[in-house]
CSV table of C-alpha atoms in Angstrom, one decimal:
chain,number,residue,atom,x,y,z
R,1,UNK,CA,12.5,21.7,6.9
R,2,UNK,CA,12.5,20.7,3.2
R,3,UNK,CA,16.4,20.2,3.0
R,4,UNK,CA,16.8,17.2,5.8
R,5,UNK,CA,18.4,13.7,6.3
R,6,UNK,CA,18.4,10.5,4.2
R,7,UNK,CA,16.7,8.3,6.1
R,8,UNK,CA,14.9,5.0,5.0
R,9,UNK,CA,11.1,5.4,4.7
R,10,UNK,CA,10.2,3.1,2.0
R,11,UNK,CA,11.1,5.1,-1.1
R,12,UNK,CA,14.4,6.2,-2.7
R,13,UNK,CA,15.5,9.9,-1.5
R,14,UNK,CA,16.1,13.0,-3.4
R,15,UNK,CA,19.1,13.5,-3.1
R,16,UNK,CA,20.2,17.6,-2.6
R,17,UNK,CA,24.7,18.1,-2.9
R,18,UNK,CA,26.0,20.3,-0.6
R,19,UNK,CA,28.4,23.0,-2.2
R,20,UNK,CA,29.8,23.9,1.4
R,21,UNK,CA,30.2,20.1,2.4
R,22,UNK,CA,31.8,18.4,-1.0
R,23,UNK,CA,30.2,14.8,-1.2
R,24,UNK,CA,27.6,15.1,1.5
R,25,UNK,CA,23.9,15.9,0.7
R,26,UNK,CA,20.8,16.9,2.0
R,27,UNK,CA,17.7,14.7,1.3
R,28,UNK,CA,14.0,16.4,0.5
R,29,UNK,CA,11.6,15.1,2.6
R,30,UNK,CA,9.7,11.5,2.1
R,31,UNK,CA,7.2,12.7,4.8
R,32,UNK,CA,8.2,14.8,8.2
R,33,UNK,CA,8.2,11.9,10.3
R,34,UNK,CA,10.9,12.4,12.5
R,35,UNK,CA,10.7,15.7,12.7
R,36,UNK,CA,6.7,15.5,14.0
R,37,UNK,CA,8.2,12.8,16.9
R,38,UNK,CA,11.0,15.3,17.7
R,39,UNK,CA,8.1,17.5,18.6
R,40,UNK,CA,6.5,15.1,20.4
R,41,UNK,CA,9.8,14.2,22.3
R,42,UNK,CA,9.7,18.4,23.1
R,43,UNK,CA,6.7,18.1,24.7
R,44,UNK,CA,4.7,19.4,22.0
R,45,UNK,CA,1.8,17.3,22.2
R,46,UNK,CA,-0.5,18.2,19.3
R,47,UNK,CA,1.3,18.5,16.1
R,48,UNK,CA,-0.2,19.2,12.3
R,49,UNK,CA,0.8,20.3,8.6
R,50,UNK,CA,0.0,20.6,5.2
R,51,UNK,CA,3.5,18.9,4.3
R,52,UNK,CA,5.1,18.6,0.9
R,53,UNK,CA,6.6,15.4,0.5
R,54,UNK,CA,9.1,14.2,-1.9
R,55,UNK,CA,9.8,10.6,-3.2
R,56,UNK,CA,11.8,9.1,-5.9
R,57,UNK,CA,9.7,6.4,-7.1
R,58,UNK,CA,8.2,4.9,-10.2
R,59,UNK,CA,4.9,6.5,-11.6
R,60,UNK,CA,1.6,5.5,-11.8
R,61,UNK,CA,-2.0,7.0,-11.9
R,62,UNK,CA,-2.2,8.1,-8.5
R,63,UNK,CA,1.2,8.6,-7.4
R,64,UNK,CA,3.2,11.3,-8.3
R,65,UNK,CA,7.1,12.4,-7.4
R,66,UNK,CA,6.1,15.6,-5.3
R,67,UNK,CA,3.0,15.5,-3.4
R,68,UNK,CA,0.9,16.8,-0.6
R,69,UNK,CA,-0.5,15.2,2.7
R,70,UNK,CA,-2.0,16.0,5.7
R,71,UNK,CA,0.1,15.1,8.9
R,72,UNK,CA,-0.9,14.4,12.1
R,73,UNK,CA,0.9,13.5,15.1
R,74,UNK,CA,-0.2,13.6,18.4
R,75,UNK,CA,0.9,12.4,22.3
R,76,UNK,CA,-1.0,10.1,24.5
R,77,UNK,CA,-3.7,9.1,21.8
R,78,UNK,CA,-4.4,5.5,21.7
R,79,UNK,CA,-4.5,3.8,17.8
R,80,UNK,CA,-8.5,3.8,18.1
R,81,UNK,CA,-8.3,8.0,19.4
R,82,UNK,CA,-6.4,8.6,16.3
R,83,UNK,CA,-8.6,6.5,13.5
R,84,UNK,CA,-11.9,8.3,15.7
R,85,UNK,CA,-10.1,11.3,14.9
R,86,UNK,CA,-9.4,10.6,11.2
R,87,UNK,CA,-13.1,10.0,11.0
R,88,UNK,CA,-14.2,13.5,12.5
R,89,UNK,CA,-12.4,15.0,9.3
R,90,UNK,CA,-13.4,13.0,6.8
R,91,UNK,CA,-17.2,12.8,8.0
R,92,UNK,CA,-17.2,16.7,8.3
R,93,UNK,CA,-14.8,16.9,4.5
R,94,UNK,CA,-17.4,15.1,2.6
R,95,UNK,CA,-20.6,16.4,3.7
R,96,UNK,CA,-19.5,19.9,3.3
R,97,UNK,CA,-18.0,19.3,-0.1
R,98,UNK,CA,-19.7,16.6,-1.5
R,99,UNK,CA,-22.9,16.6,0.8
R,100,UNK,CA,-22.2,13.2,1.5
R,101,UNK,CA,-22.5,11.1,4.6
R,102,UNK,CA,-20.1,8.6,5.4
R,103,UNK,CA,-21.7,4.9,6.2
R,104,UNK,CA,-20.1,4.6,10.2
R,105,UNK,CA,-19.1,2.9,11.8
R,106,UNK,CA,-16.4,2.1,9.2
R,107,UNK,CA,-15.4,-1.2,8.8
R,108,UNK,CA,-12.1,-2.3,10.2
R,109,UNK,CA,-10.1,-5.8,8.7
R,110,UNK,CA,-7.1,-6.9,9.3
R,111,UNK,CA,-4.3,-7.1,6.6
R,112,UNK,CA,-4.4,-11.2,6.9
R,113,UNK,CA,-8.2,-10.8,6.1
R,114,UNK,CA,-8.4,-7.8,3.6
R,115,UNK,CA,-5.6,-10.4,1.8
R,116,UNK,CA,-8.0,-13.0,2.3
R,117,UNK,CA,-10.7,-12.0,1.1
R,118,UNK,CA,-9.6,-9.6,-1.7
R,119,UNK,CA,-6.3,-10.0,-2.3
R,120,UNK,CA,-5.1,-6.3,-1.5
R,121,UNK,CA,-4.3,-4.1,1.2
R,122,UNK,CA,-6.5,-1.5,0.1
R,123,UNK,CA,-9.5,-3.1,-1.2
R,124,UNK,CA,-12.5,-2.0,-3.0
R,125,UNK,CA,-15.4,-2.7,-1.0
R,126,UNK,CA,-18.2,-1.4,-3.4
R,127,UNK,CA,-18.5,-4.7,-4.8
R,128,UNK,CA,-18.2,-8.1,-2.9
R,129,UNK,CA,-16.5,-10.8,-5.7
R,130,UNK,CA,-14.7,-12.9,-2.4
R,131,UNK,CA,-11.9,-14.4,-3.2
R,132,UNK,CA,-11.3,-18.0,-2.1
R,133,UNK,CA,-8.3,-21.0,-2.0
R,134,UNK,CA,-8.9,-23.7,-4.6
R,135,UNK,CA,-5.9,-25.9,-4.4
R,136,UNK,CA,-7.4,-29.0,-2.4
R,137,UNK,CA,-10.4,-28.3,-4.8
R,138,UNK,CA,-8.2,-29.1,-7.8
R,139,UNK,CA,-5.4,-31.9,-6.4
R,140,UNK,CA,-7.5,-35.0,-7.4
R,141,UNK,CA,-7.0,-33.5,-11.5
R,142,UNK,CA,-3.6,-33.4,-13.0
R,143,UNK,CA,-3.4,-29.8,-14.4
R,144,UNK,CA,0.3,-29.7,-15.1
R,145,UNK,CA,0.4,-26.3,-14.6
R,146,UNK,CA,-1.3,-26.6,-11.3
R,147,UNK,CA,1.3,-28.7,-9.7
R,148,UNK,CA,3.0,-27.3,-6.8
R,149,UNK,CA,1.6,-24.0,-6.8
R,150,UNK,CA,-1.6,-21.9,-4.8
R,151,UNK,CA,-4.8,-21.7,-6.9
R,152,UNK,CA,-7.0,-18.7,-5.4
R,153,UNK,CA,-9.9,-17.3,-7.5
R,154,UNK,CA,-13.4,-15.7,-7.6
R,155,UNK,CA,-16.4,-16.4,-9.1
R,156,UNK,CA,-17.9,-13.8,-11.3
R,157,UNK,CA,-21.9,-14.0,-11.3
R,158,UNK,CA,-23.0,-13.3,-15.0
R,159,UNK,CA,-19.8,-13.4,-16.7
R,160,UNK,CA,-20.3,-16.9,-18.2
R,161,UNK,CA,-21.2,-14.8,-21.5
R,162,UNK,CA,-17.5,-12.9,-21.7
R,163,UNK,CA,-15.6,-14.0,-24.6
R,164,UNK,CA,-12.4,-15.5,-24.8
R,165,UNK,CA,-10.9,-12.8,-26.6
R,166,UNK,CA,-11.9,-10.7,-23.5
R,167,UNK,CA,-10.6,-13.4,-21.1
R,168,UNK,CA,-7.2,-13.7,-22.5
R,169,UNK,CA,-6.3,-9.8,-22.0
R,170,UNK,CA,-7.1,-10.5,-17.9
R,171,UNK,CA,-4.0,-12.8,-18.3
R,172,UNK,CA,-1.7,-9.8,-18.8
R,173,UNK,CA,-3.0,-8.5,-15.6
R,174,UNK,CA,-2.4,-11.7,-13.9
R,175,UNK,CA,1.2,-12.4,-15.4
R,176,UNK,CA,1.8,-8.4,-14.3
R,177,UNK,CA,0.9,-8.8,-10.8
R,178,UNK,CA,3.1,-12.2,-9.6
R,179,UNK,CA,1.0,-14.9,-11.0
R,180,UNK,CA,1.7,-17.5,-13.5
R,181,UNK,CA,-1.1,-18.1,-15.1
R,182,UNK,CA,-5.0,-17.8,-15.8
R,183,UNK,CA,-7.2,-20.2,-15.6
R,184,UNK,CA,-11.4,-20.3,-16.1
R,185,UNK,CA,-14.2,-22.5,-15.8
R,186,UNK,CA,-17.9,-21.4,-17.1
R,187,UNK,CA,-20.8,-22.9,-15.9
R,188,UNK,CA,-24.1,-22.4,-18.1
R,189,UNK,CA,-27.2,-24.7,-19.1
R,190,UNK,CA,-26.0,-27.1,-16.3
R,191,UNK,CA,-22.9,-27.6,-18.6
R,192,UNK,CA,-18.9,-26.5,-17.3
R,193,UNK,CA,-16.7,-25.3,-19.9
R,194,UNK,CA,-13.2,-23.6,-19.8
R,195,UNK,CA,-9.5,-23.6,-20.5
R,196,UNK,CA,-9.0,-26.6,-18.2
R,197,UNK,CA,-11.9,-29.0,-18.9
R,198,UNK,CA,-9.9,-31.4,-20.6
R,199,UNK,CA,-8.6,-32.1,-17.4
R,200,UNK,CA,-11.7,-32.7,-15.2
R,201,UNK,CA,-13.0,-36.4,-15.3
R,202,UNK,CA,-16.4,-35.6,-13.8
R,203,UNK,CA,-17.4,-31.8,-14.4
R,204,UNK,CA,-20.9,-32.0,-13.1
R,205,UNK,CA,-19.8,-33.4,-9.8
R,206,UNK,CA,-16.5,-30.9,-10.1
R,207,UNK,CA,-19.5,-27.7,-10.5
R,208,UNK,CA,-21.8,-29.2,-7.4
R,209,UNK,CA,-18.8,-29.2,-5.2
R,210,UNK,CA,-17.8,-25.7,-6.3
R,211,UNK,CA,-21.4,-24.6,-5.4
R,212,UNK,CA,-21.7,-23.0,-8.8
R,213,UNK,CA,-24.6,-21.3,-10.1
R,214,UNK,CA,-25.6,-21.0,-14.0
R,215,UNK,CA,-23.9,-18.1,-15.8
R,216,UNK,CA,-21.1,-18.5,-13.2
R,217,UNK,CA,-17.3,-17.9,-14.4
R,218,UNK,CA,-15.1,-19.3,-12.3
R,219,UNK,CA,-11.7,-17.1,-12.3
R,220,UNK,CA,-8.5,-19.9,-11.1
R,221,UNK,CA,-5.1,-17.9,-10.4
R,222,UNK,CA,-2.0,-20.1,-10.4
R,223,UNK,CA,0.9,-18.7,-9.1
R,224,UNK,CA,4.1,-19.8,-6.8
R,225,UNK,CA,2.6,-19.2,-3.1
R,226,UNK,CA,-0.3,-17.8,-1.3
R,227,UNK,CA,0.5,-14.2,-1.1
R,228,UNK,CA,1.8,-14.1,-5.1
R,229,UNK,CA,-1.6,-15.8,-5.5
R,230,UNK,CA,-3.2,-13.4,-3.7
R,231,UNK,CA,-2.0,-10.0,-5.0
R,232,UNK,CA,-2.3,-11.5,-8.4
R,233,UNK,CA,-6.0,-12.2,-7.7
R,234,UNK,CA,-6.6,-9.2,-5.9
R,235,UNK,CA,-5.4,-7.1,-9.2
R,236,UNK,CA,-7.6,-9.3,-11.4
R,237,UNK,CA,-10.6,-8.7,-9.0
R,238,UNK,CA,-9.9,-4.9,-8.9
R,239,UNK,CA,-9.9,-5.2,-13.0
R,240,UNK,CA,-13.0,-7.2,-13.6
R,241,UNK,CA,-15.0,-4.6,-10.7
R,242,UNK,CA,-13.9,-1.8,-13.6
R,243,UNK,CA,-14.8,-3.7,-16.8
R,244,UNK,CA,-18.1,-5.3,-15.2
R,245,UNK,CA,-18.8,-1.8,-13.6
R,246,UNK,CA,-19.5,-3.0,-10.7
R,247,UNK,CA,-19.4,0.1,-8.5
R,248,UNK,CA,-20.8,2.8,-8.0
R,249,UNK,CA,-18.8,6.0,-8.9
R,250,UNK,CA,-21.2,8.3,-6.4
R,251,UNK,CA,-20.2,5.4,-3.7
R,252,UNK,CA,-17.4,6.1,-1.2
R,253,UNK,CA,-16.4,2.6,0.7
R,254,UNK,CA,-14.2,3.0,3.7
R,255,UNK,CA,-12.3,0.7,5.9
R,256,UNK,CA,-9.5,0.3,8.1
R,257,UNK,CA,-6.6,-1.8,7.5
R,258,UNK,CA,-5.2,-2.9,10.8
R,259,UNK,CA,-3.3,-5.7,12.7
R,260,UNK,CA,-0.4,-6.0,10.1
R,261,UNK,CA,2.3,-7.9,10.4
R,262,UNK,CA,5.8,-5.5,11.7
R,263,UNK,CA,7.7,-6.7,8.6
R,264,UNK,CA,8.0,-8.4,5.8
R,265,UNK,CA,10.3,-10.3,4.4
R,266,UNK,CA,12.7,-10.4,1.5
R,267,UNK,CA,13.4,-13.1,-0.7
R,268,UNK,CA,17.0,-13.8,0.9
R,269,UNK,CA,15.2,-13.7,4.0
R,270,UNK,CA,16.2,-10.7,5.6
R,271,UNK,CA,13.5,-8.0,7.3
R,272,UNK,CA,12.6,-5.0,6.1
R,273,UNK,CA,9.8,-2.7,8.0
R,274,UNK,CA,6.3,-3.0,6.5
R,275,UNK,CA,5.7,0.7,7.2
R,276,UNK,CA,8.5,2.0,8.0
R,277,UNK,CA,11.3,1.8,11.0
R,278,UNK,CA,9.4,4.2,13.7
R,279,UNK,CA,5.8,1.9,13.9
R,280,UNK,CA,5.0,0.3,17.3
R,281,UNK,CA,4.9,-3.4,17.6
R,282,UNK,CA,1.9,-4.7,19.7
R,283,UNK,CA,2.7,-4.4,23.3
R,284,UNK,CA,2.5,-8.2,23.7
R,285,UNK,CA,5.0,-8.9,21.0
R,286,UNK,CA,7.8,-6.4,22.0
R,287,UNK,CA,10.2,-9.4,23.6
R,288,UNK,CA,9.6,-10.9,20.0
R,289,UNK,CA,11.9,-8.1,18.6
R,290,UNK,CA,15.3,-9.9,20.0
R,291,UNK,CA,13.9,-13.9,19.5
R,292,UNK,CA,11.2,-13.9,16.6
R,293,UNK,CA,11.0,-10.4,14.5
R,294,UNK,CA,9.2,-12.5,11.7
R,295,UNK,CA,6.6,-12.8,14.2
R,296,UNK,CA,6.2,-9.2,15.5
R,297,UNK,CA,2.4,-7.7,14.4
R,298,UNK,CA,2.5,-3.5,14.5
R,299,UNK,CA,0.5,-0.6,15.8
R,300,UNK,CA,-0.3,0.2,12.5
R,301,UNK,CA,-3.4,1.3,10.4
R,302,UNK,CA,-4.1,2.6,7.1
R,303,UNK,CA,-7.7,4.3,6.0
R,304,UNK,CA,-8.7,2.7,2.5
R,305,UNK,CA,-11.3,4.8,0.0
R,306,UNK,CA,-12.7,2.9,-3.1
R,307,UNK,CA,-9.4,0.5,-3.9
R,308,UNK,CA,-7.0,3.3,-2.9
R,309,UNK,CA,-4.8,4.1,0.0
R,310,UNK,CA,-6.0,7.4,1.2
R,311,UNK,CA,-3.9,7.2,4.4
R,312,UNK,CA,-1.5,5.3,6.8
R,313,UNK,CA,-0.8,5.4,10.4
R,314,UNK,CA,0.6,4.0,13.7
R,315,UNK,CA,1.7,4.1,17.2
R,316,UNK,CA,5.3,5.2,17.2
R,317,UNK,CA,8.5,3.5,19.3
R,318,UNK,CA,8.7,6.0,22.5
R,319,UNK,CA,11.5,3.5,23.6
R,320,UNK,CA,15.1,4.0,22.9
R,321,UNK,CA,15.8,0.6,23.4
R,322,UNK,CA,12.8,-0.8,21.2
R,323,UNK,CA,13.9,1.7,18.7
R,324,UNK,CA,17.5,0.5,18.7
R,325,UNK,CA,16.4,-3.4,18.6
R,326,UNK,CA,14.0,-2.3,15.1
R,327,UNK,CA,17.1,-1.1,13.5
R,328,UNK,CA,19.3,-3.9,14.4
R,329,UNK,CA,16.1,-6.3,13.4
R,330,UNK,CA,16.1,-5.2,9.5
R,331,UNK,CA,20.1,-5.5,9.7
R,332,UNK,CA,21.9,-2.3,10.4
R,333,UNK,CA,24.7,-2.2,12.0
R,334,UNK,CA,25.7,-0.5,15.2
R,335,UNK,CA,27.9,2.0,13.8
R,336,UNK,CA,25.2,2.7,11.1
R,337,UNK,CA,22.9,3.6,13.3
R,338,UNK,CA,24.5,5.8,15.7
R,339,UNK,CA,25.6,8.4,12.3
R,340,UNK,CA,22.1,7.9,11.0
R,341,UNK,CA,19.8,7.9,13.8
R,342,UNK,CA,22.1,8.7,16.7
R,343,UNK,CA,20.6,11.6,17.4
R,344,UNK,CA,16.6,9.6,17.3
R,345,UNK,CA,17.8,7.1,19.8
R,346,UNK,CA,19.4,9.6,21.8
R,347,UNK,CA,16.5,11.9,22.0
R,348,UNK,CA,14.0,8.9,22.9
R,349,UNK,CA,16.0,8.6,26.3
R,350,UNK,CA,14.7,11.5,27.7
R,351,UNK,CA,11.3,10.3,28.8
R,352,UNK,CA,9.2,10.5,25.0
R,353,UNK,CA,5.7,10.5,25.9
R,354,UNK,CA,3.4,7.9,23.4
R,355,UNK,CA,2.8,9.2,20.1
R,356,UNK,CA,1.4,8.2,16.9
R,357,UNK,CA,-0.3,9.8,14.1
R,358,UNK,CA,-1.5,9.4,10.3
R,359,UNK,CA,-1.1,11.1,6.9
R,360,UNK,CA,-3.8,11.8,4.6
R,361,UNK,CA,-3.0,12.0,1.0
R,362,UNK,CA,-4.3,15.2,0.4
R,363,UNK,CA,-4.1,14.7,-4.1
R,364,UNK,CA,-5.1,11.4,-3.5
R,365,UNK,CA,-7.6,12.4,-1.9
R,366,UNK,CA,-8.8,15.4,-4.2
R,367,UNK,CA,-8.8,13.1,-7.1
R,368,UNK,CA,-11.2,10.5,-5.9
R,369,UNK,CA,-13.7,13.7,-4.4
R,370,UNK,CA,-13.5,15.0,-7.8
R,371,UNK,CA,-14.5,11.2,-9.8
R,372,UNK,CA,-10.9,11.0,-11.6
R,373,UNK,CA,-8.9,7.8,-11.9
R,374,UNK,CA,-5.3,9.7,-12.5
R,375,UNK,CA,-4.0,12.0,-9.8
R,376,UNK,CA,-2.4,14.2,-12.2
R,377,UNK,CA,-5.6,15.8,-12.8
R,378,UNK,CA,-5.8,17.5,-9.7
R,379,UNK,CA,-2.3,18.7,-9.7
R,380,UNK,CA,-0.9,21.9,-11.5
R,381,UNK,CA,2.1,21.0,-14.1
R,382,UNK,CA,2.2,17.3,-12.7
R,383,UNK,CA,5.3,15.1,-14.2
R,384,UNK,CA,4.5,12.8,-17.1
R,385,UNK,CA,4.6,9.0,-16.5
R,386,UNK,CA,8.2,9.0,-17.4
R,387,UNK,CA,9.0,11.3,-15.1
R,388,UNK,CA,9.3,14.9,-16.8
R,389,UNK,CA,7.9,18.5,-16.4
R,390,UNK,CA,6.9,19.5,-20.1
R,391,UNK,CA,6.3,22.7,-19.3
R,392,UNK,CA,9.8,23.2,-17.6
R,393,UNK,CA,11.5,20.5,-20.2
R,394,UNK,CA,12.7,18.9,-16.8
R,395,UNK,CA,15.1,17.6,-15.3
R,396,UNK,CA,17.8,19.2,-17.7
R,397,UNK,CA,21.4,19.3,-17.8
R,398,UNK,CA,23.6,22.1,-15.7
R,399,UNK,CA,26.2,24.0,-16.8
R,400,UNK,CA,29.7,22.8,-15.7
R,401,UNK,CA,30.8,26.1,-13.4
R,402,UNK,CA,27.6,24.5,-11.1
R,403,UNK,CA,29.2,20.7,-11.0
R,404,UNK,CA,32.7,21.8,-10.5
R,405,UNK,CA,31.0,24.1,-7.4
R,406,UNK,CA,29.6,20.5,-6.0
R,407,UNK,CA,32.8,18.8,-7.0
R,408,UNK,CA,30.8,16.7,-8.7
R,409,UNK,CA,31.7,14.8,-12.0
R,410,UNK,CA,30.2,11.8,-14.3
R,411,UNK,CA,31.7,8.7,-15.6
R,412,UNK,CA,31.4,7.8,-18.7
């Protein structure tokens, strides 16, 4: 169905007014999620579509309101039967299109080490540029700056030669993505120089501990904690891979994502699900639900292409009672979620084989087949980055006769 239920899945809903039920409302679909585990609940054991999915979210170059994706559900399939799966597809999708072979086996990391290493959940792996944690490194120096805050960073082979003109414009991206600051150190005819130098009493003995090399530029990310230092490296690594061009655009890099944490947490400290409220937690960790959420890892799994998300997965709850103890875990109230998933927690009582499944991002996809860097290339009349249809000038105002029909009015 495309007229459903608001459920939470990440995103904001569209929101659809019922004329027959004054001030209730439909919601398009996010994905089919619960709809694909009802099946499974039916017995229905194999389960896919080519599902139009609907999310009111901000735009970017590959995201766009109203999309496609190809969804998969299926019963009794471990988490590795499902990604083996996945692979089938995309092994067979790009050697018929593309006559290309996918590298296999594809290379699985979990989220704490894809974060690790390159500061993103869906890293680029046609380039290596490792990140690394340089906060003892720079304790003995006082860098005001520095003080009290996570210093991760990369070192750039080569780059000793790029201008400060062109250094300062990586700030924005730094400043844009959670970190505080920028900071650099070049190493070149056995001499360091950099923003901070002024700071370092013995530079030779600071670049033989840092193991640099000549030409090296040494990229230093300063921002409030490890995972803000992270994603703000991450984005500066993804950056300088595109202005270097350091990969390959005929190169298609896979990898899994997997062992990530069941939720994260918000800055008041309350939970919120990392995928969304129907993933798995490890077997091992379900008594963790009731007595430690925070420490809960998932079932889940995402397939990475090239610094892009081209799908995500898991194993789903087949428990009622695991299911309820989720809901209560990222705060809902009883009564909350008896009207809103009353009828999930109900069904999952009558003996719900295990399930899980994964959607491919089918434009997402198309677009990095085809060598584009904006999704809205692949996609007839896309919306704008503000949100708009030029060709149908919308959205656009109604005439009154259809708000009185919703008994719906505006304040002013």
């Amino acid at each position: 169905p495309i007229l459903g239920k608001s459920t939470p899945e990440g995103a904001r809903d569209f929101l659809v007014p019922s004329r027959i039920y004054p001030g209730e409302f439909y919601a398009l679909p996010q994905s089919p999620q619960i709809y694909k585990q009802l099946y499974m609940v039916a017995g229905f054991e194999k389960y896919f579509q080519i599902a139009r999915c609907f999310r009111d979210e901000d735009l970017r170059a590959d995201r766009q309101l109203e999309f496609t994706q190809v969804d998969i559900e299926t019963s009794f399939l471990s988490e590795q039967d499902i990604q083996a799966m996945i692979e089938r597809v995309l092994k067979y999708t790009f050697k018929k299109i593309l006559d290309y072979t996918i590298d296999f086996p594809i290379p699985r990391l979990s989220y704490e080490k894809a974060m690790a290493l390159y500061g993103s959940d869906k890293p680029d792996l046609r380039f290596e540029l490792l990140l690394d944690t340089y906060t003892e490194a720079f304790m003995p120096f006082e860098i005001p700056f520095f003080s009290d805050k996570t210093i991760r960073g990369f070192i750039l082979p080569n780059g000793a030669s790029l201008t400060r003109k062109e250094l300062d414009q990586f700030t924005l991206t730094v400043k844009k993505n959670h970190g505080e600051a920028l900071a650099y150190l070049k190493y070149s005819n056995q001499e360091l120089s950099g923003s901070i130098l002024k700071f370092i009493a013995d530079p030779n003995a600071l670049a033989e501990s840092l193991e640099l090399k000549d030409q090296d530029l040494l990229f230093l990310v300063v921002a409030k904690d490890y995972m803000k230092a992270s994603n703000a490296a991450g984005a500066l690594r993804k950056e300088i891979g595109e202005y270097m061009k350091l990969a390959s655009e005929t190169d298609y890099k896979f990898a899994w994502i997997v062992d990530w944490p069941l939720f994260d947490e918000n800055e008041d400290g309350s939970l919120t699900a990392a995928h969304h409220p129907f993933t798995a937690p490890k077997e091992q960790d379900k008594a963790l639900l009731k007595t430690n959420p925070k420490a809960c890892m998932a079932q889940a799994y995402d397939i990475v292409l090239n610094g892009y998300e081209l799908g995500g997965g898991s194993v789903r709850i087949h428990e009622s009672h695991i299911q309820q103890q989720m809901f209560e875990a990222i705060g809902l109230p009883s009564d909350v979620i008896e009207a809103r998933f009353g009828f999930l927690v109900g069904a999952l009582k009558y003996g719900t084989p295990p399930h899980g499944g994964l959607a491919l991002g089918l434009d997402r996809l198309v677009m990095l087949m085809t060598g584009t860097k904006n999704i809205k290339d692949v996609i007839a009349f896309p919306k704008t980055q503000s949100a708009r249809d030029l060709m149908m000038e919308a959205p656009s105002s109604v005439a009154d006769t259809q708000l009185e029909e919703l008994k719906i009015s505006f304040k002013h």
